[in-house]
XYZ file of C-alpha atoms in Angstrom:
607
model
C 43.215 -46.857 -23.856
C 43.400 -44.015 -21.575
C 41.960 -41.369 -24.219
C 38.815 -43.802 -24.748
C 38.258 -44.090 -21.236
C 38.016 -40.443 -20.701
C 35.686 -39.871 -23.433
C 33.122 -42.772 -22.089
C 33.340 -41.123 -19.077
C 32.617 -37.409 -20.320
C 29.219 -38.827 -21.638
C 26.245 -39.408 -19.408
C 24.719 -42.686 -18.503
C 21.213 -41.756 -19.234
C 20.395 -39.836 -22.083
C 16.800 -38.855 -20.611
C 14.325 -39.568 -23.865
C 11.800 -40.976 -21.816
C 12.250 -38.722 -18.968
C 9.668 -36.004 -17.434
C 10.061 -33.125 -15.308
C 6.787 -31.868 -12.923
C 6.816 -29.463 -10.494
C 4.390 -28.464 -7.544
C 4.060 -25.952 -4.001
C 2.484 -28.516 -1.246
C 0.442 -27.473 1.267
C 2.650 -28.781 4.367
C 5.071 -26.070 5.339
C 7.453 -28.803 7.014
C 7.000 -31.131 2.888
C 8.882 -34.777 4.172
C 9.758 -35.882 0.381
C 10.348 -39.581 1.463
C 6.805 -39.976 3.500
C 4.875 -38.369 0.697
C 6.510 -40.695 -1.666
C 5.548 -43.547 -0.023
C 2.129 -42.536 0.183
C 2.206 -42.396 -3.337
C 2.982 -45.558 -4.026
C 0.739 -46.923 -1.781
C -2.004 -45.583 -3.740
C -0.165 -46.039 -6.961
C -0.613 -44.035 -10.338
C 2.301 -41.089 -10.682
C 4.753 -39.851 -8.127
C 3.230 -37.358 -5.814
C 0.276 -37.013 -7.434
C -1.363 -37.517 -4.249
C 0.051 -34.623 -2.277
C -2.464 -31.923 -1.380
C -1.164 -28.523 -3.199
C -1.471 -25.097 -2.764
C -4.584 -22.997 -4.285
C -2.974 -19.790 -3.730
C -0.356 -17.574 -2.431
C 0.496 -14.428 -1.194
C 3.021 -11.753 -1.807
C 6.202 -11.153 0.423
C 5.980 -15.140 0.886
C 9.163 -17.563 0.635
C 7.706 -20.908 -0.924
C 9.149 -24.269 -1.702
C 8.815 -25.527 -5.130
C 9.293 -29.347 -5.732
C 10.775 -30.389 -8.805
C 10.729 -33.971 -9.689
C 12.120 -35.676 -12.546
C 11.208 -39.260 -13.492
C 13.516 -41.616 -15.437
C 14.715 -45.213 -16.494
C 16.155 -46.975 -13.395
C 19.772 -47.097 -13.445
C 21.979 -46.892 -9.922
C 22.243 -44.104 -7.952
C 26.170 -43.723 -8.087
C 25.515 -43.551 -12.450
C 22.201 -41.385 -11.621
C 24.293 -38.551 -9.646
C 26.793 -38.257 -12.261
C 24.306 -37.971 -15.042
C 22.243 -35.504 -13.436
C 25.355 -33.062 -13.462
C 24.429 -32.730 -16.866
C 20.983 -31.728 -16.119
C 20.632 -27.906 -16.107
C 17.072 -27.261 -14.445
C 15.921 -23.602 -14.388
C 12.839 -21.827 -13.187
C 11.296 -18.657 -13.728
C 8.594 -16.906 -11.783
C 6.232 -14.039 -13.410
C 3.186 -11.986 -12.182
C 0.361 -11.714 -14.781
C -2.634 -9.596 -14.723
C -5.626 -11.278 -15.265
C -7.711 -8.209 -16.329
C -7.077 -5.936 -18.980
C -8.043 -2.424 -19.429
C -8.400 -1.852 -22.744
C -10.050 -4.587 -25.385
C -7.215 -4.585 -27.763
C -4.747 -4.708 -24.770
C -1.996 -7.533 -23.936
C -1.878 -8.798 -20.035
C 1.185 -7.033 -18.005
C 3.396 -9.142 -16.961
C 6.502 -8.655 -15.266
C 9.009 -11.106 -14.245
C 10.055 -11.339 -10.075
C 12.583 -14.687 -9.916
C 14.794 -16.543 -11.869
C 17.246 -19.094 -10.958
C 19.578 -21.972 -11.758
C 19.807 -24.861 -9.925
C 23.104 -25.412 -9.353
C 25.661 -28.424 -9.263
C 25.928 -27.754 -5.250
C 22.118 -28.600 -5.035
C 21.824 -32.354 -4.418
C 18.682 -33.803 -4.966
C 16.906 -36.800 -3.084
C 17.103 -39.914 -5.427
C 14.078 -42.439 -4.577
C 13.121 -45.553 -6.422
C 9.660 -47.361 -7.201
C 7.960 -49.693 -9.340
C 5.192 -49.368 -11.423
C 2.215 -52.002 -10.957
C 3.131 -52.398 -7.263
C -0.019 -53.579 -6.342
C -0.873 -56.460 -8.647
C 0.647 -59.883 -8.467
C 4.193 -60.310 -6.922
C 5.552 -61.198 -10.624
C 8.471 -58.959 -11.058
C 8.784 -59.302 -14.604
C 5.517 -57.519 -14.979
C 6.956 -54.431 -12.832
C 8.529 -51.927 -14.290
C 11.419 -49.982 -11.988
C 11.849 -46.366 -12.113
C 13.851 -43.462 -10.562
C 13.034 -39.946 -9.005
C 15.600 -37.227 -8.428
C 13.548 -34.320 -6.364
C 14.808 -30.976 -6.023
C 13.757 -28.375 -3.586
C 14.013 -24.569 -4.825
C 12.734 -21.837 -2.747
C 11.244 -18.553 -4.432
C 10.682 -15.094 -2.622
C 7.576 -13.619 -4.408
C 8.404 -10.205 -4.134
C 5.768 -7.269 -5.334
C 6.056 -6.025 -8.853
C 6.372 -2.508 -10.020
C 3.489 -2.993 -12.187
C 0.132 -2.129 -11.161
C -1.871 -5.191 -9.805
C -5.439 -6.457 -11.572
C -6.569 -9.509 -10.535
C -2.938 -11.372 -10.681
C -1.492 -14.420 -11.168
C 1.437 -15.679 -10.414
C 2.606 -18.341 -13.040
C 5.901 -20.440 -12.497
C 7.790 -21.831 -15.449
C 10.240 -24.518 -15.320
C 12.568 -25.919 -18.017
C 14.912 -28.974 -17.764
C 17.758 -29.389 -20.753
C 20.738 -31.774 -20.792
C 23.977 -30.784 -21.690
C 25.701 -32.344 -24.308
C 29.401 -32.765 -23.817
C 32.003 -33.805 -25.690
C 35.749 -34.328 -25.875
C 37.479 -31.343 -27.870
C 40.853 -29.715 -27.729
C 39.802 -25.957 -26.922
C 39.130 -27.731 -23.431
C 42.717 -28.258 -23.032
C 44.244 -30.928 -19.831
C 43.594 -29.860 -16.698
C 47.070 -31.016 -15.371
C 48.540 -27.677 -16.609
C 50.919 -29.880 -19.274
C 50.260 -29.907 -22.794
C 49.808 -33.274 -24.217
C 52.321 -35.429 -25.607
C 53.221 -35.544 -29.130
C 51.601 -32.632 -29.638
C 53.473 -29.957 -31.758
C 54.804 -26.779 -30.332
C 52.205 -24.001 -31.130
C 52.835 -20.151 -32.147
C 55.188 -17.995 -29.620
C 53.362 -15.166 -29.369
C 56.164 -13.205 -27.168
C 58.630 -13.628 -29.631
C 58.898 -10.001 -30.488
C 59.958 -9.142 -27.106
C 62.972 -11.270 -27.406
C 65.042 -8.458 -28.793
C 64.019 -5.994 -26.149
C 67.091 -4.660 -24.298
C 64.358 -4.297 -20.785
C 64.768 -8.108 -21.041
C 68.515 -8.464 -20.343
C 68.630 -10.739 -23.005
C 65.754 -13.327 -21.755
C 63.973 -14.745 -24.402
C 60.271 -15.112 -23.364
C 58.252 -17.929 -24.823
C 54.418 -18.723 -24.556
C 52.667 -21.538 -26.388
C 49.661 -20.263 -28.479
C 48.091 -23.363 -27.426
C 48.235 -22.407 -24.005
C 45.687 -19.343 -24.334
C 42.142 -20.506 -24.175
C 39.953 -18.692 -26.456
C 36.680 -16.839 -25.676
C 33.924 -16.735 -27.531
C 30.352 -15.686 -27.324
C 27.534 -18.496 -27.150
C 26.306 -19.047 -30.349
C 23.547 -20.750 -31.992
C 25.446 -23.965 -32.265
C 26.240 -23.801 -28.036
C 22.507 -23.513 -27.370
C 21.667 -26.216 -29.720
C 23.792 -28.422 -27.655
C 21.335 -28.522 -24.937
C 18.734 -30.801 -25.500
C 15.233 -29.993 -23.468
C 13.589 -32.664 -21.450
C 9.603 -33.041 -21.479
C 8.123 -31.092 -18.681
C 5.403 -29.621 -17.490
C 3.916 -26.301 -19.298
C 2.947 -24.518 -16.769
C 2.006 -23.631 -12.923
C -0.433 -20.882 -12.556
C -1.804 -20.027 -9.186
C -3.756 -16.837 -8.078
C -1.787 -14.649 -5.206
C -2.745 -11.691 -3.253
C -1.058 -8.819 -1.140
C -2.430 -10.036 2.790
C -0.939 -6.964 4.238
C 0.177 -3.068 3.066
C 2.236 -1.259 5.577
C 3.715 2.488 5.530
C 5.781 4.683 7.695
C 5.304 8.531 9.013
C 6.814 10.843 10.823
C 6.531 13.574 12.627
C 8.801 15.828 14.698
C 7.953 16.296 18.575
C 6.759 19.692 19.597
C 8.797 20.543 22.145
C 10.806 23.589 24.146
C 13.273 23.561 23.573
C 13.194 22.030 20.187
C 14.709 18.498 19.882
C 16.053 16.303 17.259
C 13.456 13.692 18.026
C 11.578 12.112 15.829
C 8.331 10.249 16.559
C 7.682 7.598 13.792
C 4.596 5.599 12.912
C 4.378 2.524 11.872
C 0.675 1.367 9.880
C -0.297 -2.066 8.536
C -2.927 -2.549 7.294
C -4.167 -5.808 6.538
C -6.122 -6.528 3.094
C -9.665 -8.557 2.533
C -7.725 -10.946 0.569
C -7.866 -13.908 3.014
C -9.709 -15.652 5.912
C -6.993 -17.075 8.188
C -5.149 -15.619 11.086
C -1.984 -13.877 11.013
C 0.462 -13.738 13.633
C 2.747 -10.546 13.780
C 5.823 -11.793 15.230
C 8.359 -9.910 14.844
C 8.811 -5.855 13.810
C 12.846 -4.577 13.661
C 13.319 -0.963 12.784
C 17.124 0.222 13.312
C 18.577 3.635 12.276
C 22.124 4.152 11.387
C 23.572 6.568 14.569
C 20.283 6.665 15.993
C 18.477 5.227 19.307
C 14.910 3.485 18.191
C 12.671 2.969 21.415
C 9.293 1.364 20.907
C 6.620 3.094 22.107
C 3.862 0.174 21.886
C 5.406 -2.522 23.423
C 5.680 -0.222 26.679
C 1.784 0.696 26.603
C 0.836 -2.890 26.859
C 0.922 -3.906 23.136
C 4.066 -6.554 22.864
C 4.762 -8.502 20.249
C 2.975 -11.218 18.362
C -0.003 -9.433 17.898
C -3.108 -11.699 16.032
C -5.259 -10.147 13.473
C -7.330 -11.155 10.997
C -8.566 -9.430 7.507
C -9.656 -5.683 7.283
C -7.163 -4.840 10.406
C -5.074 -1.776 10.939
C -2.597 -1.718 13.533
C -0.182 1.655 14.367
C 2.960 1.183 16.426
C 4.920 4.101 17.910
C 8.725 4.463 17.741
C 10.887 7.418 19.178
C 14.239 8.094 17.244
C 16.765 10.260 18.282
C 20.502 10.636 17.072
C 23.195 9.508 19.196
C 25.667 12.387 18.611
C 23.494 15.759 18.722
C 26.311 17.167 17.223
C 26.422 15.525 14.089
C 22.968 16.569 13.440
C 23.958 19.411 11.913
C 26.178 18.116 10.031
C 24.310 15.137 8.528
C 20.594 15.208 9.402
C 19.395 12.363 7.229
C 19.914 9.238 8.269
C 18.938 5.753 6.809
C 16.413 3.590 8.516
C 16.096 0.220 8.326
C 12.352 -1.951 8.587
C 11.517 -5.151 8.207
C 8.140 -7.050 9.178
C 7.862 -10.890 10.014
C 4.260 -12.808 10.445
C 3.012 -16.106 9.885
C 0.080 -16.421 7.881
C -1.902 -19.533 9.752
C -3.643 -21.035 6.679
C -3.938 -24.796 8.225
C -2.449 -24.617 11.665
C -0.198 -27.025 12.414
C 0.078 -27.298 8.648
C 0.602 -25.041 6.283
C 1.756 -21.803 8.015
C 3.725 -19.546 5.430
C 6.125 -17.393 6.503
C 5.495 -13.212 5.229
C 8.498 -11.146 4.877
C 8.600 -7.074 4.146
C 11.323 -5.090 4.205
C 12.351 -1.917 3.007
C 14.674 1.335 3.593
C 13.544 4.794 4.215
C 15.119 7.981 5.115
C 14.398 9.775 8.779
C 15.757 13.611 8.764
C 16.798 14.837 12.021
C 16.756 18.295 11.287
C 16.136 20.302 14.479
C 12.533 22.700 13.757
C 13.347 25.877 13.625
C 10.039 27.249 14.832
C 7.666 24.242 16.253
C 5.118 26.714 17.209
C 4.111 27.220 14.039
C 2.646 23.919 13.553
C 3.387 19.774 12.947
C 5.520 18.822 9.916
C 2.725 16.559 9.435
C 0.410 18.753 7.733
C 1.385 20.637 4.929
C 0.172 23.973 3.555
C -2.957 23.778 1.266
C -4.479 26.169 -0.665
C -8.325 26.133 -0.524
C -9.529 28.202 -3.035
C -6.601 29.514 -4.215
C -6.084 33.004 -2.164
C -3.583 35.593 -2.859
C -1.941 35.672 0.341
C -0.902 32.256 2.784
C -0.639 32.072 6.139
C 1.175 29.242 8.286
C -1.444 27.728 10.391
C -1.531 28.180 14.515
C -2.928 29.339 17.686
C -2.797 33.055 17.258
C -2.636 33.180 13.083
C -4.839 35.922 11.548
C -6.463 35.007 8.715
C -6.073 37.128 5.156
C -8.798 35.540 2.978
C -12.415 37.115 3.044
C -14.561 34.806 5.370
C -17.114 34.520 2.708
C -14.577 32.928 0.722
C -12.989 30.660 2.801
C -16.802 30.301 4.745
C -19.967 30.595 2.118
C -22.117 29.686 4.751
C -21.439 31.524 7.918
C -23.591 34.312 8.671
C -22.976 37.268 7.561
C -23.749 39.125 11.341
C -20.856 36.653 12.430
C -18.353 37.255 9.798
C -17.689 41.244 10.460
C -17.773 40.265 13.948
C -14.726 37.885 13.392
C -11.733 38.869 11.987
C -9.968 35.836 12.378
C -9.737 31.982 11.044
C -11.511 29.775 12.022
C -10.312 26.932 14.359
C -11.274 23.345 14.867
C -12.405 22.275 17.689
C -8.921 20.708 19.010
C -7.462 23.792 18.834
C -10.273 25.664 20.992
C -10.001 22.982 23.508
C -13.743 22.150 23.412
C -15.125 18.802 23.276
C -19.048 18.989 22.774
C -21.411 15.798 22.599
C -24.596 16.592 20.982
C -27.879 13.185 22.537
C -31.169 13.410 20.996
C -34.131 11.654 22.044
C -34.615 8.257 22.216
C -35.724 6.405 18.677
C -38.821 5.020 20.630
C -39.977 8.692 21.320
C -42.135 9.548 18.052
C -42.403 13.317 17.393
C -45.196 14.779 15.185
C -45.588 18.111 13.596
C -45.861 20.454 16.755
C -44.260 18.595 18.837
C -40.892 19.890 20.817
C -38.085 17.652 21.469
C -34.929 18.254 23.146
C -31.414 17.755 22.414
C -28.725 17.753 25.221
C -25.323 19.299 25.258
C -22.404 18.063 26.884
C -19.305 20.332 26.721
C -16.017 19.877 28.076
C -13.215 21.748 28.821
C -9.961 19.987 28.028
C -7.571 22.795 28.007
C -4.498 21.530 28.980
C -3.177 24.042 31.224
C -4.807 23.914 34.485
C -4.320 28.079 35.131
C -5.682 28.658 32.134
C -8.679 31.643 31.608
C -11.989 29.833 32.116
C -14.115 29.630 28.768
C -17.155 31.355 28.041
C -19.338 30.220 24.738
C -22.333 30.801 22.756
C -23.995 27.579 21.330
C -26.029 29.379 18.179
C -28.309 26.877 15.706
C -28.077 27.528 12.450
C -31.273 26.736 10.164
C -30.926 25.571 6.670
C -30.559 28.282 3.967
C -32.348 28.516 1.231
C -30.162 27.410 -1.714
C -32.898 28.025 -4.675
C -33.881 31.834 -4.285
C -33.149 33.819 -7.046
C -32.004 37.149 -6.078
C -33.599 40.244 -8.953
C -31.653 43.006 -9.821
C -32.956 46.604 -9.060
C -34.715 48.315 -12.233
C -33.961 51.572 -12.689
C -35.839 54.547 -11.091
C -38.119 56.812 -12.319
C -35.721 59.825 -11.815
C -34.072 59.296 -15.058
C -36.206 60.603 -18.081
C -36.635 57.704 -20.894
C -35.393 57.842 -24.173
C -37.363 58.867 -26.980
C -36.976 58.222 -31.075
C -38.366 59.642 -33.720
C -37.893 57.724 -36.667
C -34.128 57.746 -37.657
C -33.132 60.790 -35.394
C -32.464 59.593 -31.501
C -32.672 62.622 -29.171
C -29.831 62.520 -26.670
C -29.677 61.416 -23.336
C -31.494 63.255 -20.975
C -29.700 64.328 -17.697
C -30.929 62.995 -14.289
C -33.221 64.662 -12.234
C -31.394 65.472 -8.890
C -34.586 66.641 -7.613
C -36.169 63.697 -7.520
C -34.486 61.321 -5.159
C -34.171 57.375 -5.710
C -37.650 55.309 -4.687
C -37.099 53.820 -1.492
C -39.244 50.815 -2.535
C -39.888 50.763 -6.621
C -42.786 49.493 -7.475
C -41.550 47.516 -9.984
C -39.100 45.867 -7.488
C -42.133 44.822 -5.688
C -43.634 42.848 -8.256
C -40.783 41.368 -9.622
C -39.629 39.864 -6.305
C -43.260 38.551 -5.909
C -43.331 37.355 -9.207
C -40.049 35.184 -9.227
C -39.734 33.922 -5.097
C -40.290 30.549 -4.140
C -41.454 30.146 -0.595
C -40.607 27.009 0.903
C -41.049 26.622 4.604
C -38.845 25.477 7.783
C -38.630 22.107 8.358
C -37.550 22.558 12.387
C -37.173 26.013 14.552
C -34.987 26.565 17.171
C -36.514 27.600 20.310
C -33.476 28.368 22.239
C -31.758 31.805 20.286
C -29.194 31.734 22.226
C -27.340 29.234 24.795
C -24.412 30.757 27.120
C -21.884 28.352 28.605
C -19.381 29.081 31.197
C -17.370 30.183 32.368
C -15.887 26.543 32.656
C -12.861 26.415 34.018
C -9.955 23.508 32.441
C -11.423 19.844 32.880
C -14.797 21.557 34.199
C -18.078 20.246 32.363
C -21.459 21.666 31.903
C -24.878 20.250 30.047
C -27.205 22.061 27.892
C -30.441 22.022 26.479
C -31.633 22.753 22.954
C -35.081 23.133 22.267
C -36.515 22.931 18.927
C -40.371 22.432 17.029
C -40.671 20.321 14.295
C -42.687 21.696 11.563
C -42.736 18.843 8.313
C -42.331 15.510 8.208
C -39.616 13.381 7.532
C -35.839 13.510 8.005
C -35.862 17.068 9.425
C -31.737 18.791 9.873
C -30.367 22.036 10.496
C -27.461 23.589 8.713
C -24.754 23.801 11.601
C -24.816 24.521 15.151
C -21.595 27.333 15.788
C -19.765 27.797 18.783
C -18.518 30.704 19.462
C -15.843 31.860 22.135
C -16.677 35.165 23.518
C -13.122 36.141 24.535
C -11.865 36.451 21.262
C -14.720 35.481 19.059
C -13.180 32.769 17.169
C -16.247 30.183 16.365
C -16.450 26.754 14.567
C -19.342 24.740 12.854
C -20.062 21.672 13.991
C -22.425 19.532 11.687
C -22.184 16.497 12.374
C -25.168 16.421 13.918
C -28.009 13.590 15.241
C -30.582 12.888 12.907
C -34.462 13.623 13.519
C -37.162 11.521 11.910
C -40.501 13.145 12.158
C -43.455 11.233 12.132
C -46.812 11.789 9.736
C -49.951 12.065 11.658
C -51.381 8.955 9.883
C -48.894 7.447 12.053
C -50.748 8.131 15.287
């Protein structure tokens, strides 16, 4: 009696044939199960079919999947302990949409899978189909719903993203167990009338290390272990569910971190980091950036932002990019030197406000880095943050700063300075941060039409930002530089007439006569003469520059002066100039600015 009770027991009450297993992401961040069910059957047809669902996603989101699975009524007590023979898994994959190549299978690359476990209890709710017709309740058919709620961190894939999709996949089975002897009682007793198995320590009992204790273990005592076979996984039988979910998801936000060491005497162990995040096109809602938390293992982090009137949440919307500032330092400076690199903790938290109020998921991104807190050896040779390059390959490289001679060929490294200019500076040339000089170039008004003839003006406003305030005053040279003609073709010289010509006779060639030292070389050949005729192309200025030459200064640190340059317009149209170069006459380092306004001359039709 007590055997057969067992065994009835083992087996579930349901054996879920007619059963079905859906699954959905609502749009409600706060999903009541209960409320949405009743909604449902106000309006009757399937369980939540009703409930307003998600479109898409985004990555670095934690969602809520529902899983609901529909069966014959029975109680709940009998429904609990049959669904502990329900194994429920889901699976969550990214899928490119697009495919490079014709012949070409979709990537695809898996991000979550899990189990729902024993521990998970699920929300049992009842209902009746045909609610709404006439109170006979033999025409009403009664039903059960066991819900589950699984969350699912869609994390970013390693794969590279084309249009993707994010497709969810799950799969409900029932276990199948039965009574069987390899299970053994879980009383620790074997069971009675049950022969004495194998003693496998029996060949110890002669051991003299035993002092003549004879050891005895039961070979039905050991449990075996065995791989899952084929006949293990047929003894789950699948439910009906649903194929599929396949929803489109997008990366809202892409964030990155710098550094950069401080230059500073003496030289520190600081390190000033820099946060960017930049948000994507990808959606048309609000974010709220909530919460940043960057930590450093030994290390002081001080935010920079929050103290310059930036504190946290910060709104923004798509095609934003917003930089925070963080100051690290060691705690110890003297373990610096004897572990520089540290690891650094970040981790971003916003609220993507889809429906507000409604559906507000939550974005998570977090990552580790590694912050070295080496001390610079010399930080007057320039920022960590920009690295050697070589432009145009040279044979020799320099490390870039104030007083760095250059020892590339300015025609390399500059095809289109002037050649006056390059002998007369022997160094690199410098940006204009590093001269100090902040120039504003205004041009006329658009209403002011100009015609070919007519002078127009533009106006100069330089600056002296030099940061030291006993600093040598600054004198410049504002020089316009007009636009080179790229298309001339350059002849070489023919020889000169001082050197006899050849002459033949027949088979026999004479040799080479000597040349005449008498004669000296033509200082203009003819035949150079008509050959640069012959193959220039003249094309004419488009605008001159009336003012040669523009001094400014001496201007003293945070002094400003305005200048004038003058110019004539000469053809039609969208009229430029090559560069306008600033020189500094104290050491005759110059830079090119051209990123200059734009002049639209006028046709005379026009007047």
């Amino acid at each position: 009696m007590t055997d057969t009770s067992l065994d009835a027991a083992s087996e579930p009450v349901l054996d879920f044939d007619d059963s079905s297993l859906t699954y959905f992401i609502p749009v409600a961040t706060k999903f009541n199960v209960e409320e949405a069910f009743k909604d449902g059957l106000k309006k009757g047809g399937e369980p939540f079919n009703s409930v307003e669902r998600r479109e898409s996603l985004f990555f670095d989101e934690s969602i809520d999947i529902y899983l609901v699975l529909k069966c014959a009524y029975v109680e709940e007590d009998n429904l609990r302990s049959s669904l502990r023979s329900v194994v429920v898994s889901v699976e969550a994959q990214i899928i490119n949409g697009s495919v490079p190549d014709r012949d070409g299978q979709q990537a695809s690359e898996v991000i979550s899978t899990g189990v729902i476990g024993e521990e998970e209890d699920p929300t049992i709710l009842f209902g009746f189909l045909g609610e709404d017709d006439n109170n006979n309740e033999e025409g009403r058919q009664q039903y059960a719903v066991a819900v589950w709620k699984h969350s699912v961190f869609l994390s970013r894939p390693r794969m590279r993203l084309q249009s993707p999709s994010v497709v969810f996949t799950a799969t409900g089975s029932l276990k199948l167990i039965g009574p069987s002897i390899s299970d053994g009682p879980h009383d620790g007793y074997l069971q009675s009338g049950v022969a004495s198995g194998l003693n496998l320590l029996e060949s110890f009992e002669n051991d003299p290390a035993m002092n003549g204790i004879k050891p005895r273990l039961s070979a039905l005592r050991v449990s075996r272990v065995a791989p899952l076979t084929q006949q293990a996984k047929d003894m789950l039988r699948p439910i009906k569910s649903l194929p599929k979910l396949s929803l489109r998801i997008y990366p809202a936000a892409h964030s990155r971190m710098r550094f950069t060491h401080l230059n500073t005497k003496p030289p520190t162990a600081t390190v000033l980091a820099i946060l960017e995040v930049d948000f994507t096109p990808f959606f048309d809602c609000e974010i709220i950036l909530d919460k940043i938390s960057i930590s450093v293992a030994d290390g002081v982090v001080e935010d920079l932002t929050s103290q310059s009137g930036m504190p946290l949440p910060v709104s923004c919307v798509a095609h934003d990019h917003v930089t925070f500032l963080y100051r690290m330092s060691p705690v110890e400076a003297d373990v610096v030197s004897k572990n520089p690199i540290r690891d650094l903790r970040i981790a971003i938290s916003a609220a993507a406000l889809v429906h507000p109020g409604i559906c507000e998921p939550r974005l998570s991104m977090a990552w580790t880095a590694t912050v070295d807190f080496t001390v610079p050896v010399n930080p007057g040779y320039g920022s960590t943050m920009q690295p050697i390059q070589r432009m145009h390959r040279p044979s020799q490289l320099s490390i870039g700063g104030e007083n760095t001679i250059s020892l590339t060929a300015p025609s390399v490294t500059h095809p289109d300075a002037l050649p006056s200019l390059e002998a007369a500076t022997p160094r690199a040339e410098s940006t204009v941060p590093e001269m100090g000089i902040t120039m504003t170039f205004t041009a006329a008004s658009p209403s002011q039409a100009i015609y070919p003839g007519d002078e127009f003006v533009w106006n100069v406003f330089v600056v002296n930002r030099s940061p030291v305030p006993s600093a040598v005053p600054r004198k410049l040279a504002i020089i316009v530089i007009p636009k080179r003609r790229r298309n001339e073709s350059r002849v070489n010289r023919p020889p000169s007439v001082n050197r006899l010509p050849e002459v033949s006779h027949g088979q026999f060639q004479q040799p080479k006569a000597t040349k005449d030292r008498s004669v000296a070389d033509a200082v203009l050949d003819e035949n150079v003469v008509h050959a640069m005729q012959h193959s220039s192309i003249i094309e004419g200025a488009e605008v001159v520059c009336l003012s040669a030459d523009v001094r400014v200064g001496p201007l003293a640190p945070g002094a400003c002066h305005v200048a004038e340059l003058r110019f004539l317009a000469l053809k039609e149209g969208i009229v430029s100039v090559e560069a306008v170069r600033v020189v500094d006459l104290a050491n005759n380092e110059h830079v090119d600015i051209r990123d200059l306004p734009t002049v639209i001359v006028q046709g005379k039709h026009a007047r």
